[in-house]
XYZ file of C-alpha atoms in Angstrom:
258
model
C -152.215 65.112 6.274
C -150.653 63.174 8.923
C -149.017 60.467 6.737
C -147.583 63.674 4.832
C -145.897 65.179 7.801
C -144.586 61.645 8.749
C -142.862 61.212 5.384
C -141.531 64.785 5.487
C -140.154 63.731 9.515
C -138.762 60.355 8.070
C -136.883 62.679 5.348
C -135.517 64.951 7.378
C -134.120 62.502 9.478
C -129.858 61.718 8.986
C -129.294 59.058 6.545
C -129.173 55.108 8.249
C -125.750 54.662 6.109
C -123.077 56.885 6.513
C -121.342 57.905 3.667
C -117.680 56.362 2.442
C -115.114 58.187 4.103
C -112.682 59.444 1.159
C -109.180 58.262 0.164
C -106.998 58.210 3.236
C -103.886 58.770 0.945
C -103.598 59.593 -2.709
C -101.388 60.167 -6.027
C -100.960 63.598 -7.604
C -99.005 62.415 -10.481
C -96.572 64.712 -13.241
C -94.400 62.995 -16.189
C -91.187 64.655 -18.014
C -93.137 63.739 -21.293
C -95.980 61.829 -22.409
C -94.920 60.902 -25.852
C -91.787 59.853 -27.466
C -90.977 59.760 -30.868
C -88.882 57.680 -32.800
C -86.865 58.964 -35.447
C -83.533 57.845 -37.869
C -81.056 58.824 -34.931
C -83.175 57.672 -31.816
C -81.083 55.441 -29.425
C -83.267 55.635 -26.249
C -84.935 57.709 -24.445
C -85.555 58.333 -20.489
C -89.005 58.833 -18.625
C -89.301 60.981 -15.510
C -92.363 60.035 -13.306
C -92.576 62.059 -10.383
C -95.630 63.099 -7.902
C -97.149 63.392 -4.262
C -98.841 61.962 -2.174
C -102.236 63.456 -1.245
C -103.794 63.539 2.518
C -106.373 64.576 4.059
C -105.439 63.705 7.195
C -101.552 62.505 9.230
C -100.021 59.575 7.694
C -100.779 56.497 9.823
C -98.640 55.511 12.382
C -98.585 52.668 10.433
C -95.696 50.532 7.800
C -93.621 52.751 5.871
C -95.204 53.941 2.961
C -93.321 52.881 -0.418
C -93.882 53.443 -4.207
C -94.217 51.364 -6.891
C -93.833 52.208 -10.879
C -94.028 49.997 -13.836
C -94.336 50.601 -17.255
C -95.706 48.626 -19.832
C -95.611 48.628 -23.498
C -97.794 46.775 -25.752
C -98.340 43.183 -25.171
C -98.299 40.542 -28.104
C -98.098 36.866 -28.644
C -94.715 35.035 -28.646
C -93.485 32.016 -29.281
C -90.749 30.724 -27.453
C -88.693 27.877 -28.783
C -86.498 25.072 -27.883
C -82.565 24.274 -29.425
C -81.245 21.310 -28.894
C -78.345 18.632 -30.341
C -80.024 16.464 -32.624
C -77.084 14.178 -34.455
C -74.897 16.503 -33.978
C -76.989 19.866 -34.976
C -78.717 22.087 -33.030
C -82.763 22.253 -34.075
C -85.557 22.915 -32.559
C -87.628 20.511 -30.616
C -89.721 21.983 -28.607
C -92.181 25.414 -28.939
C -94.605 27.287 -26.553
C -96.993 30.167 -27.582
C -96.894 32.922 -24.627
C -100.277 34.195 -24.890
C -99.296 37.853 -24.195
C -95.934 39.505 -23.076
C -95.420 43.274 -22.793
C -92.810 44.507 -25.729
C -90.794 46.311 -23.292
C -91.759 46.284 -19.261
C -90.119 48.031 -16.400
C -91.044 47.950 -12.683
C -89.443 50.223 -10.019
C -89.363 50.599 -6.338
C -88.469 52.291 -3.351
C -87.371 49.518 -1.478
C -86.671 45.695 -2.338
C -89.342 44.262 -3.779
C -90.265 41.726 -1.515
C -90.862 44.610 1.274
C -93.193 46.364 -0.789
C -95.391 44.195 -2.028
C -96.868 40.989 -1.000
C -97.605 37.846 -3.269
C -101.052 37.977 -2.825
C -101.593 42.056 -4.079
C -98.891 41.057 -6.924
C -100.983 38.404 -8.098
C -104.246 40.348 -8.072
C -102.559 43.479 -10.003
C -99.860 41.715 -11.996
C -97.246 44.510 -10.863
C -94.053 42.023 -11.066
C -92.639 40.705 -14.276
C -93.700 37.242 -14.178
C -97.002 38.203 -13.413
C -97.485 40.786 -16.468
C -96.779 37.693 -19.204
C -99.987 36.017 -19.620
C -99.222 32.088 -20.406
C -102.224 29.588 -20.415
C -101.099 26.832 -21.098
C -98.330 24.467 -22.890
C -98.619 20.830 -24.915
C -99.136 18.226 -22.963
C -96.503 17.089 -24.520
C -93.751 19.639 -23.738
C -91.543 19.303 -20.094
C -90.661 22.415 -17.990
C -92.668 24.804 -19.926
C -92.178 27.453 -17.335
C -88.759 27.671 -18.076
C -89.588 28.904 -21.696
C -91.189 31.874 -19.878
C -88.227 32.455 -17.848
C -86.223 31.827 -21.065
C -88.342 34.967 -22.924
C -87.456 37.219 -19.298
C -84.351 36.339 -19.608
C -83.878 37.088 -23.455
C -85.435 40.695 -22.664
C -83.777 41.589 -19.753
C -80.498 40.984 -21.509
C -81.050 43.364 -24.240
C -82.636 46.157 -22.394
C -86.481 45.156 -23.025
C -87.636 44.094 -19.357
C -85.862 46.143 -16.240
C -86.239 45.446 -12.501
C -84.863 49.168 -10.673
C -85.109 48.618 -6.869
C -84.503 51.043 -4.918
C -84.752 53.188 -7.855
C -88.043 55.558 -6.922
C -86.863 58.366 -4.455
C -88.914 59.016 -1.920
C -89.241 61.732 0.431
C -90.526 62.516 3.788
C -93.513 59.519 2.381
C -94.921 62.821 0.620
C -92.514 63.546 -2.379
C -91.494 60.557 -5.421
C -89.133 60.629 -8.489
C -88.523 57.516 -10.445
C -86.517 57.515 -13.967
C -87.273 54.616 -16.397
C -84.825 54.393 -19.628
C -86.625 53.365 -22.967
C -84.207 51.822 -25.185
C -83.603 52.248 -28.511
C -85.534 48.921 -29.659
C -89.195 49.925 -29.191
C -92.272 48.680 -30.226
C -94.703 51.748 -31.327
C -98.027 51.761 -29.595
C -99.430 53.392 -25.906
C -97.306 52.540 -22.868
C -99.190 52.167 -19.604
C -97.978 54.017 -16.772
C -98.920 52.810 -13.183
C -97.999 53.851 -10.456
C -99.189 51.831 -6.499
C -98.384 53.232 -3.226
C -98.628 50.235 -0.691
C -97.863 50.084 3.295
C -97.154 46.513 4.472
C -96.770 44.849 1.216
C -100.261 46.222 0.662
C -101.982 48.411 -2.177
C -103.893 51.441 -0.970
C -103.755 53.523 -4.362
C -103.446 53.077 -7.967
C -102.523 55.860 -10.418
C -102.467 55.299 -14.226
C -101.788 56.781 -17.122
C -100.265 56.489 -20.592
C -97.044 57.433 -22.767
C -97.422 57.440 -26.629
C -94.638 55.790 -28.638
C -94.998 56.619 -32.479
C -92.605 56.789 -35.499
C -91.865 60.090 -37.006
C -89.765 62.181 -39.736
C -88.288 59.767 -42.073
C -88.912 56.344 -40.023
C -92.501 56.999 -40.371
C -92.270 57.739 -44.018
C -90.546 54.573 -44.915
C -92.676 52.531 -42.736
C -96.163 53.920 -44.262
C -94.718 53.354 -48.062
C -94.119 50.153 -47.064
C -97.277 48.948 -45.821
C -99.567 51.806 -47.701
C -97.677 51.342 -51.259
C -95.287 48.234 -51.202
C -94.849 48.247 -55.140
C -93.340 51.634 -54.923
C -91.211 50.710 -52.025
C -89.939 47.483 -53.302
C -88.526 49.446 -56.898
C -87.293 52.538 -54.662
C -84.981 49.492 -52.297
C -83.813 48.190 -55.440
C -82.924 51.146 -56.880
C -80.980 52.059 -54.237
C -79.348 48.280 -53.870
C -77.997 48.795 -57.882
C -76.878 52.573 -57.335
C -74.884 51.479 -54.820
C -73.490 48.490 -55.826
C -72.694 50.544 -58.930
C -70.804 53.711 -56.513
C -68.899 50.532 -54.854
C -67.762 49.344 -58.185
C -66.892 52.614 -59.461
C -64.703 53.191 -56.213
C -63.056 50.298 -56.185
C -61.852 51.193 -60.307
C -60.369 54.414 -59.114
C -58.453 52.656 -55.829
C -57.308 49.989 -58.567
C -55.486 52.800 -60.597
């Protein structure tokens, strides 16, 4: 009896660890769309990302708090290659095989990016460009391979395919955000990942995530299934359409002769 009522007293008393206090700030996060499909006349589309920020108590008298947004589409292998004169005619020398780069990749901020985020939380979330392509290694034999990673950056940032857009996230009273992110017209179909970081200081104190789908549709997606599903079938309906139309070029040019 008595080592009952001394387990029942032990169980009523509070708890020796106090439970974790909850999220101090959080992301209540909307999108303009979460798909996008690509037909015969698609040139681009643009994604609107907007949410709040959730409290349950004041904002800290603390660093501003800023916003961070990236985007990622699938990643792949690529190889990267080297051009240079060799007698007199450009070849290629040298290769490197980029373990994994994002087919399209956007990151946006409220402020410059070196205020919002630090090296060391960009390294352990791979938020920044650089960070997102995953290289291992290189030949031995091969000089300067990092520049054939900055080469493929380059390359996609030039047509579109990787986007730095500071200052581009609005943000409002630290409660309210809006950031727009333009798709263009060369995508690769597969999910997008959608994250979004609030940090104070350079540091992360929430991650939201979420996905965009990217798919083919009307006649794109027919063409591309009979190509893959019955290849036979495509490869007589291209050439029939190669030799009608040479054949309506001929026939016009007969007419515009007479």
């Amino acid at each position: 009896m008595l080592r009952a009522l001394a387990l029942l007293a032990l169980m009523a008393l509070p708890p020796l660890t106090a439970p974790l206090p909850a999220q101090a700030e959080e992301i209540v996060l909307g999108l303009s769309h979460d798909e996008v499909a690509i037909t015969a006349t698609f040139n681009g589309s643009e994604v609107l990302i907007f949410g709040a920020v959730k409290r349950e108590a004041p904002a800290p008298d603390a660093a501003p708090l800023q916003v961070i947004i990236t985007l990622a589409g699938p990643s792949q292998p690529v190889t990267v290659r080297r051009k240079e004169r060799v007698v007199g005619i450009w070849a290629n020398t040298d290769a490197v095989e980029v373990d994994a780069a994002p087919s399209f990749y956007a990151v946006a901020t409220s402020a410059p990016l070196d205020e919002v985020l630090s090296a060391t939380e960009d390294l352990r979330h791979s938020i920044t460009i650089p960070q997102a392509i995953r290289s291992v290694g290189a030949p031995g034999e091969v000089e300067n391979a990092k520049t054939f990673t900055e080469a493929l950056i380059r390359i996609r940032a030039g047509s579109g395919l990787y986007q730095v857009l500071e200052n581009d996230v609005d943000l409002e009273e630290e409660t309210l955000f809006r950031g727009q992110i333009t798709l263009p017209a060369a995508l690769t179909e597969g999910e997008y990942a959608a994250r979004i970081f609030l940090t104070r200081g350079g540091e992360v104190i929430d991650i939201y995530e979420t996905s965009i789908a990217v798919f083919k549709a009307g006649l794109e997606r027919w063409l591309y299934d009979t190509s893959r599903e019955q290849p036979f079938f495509y490869g007589l309906m291209s050439l029939a359409i190669a030799i009608a139309a040479g054949w309506l070029a001929s026939a016009a040019f007969r007419v515009f002769q007479r």
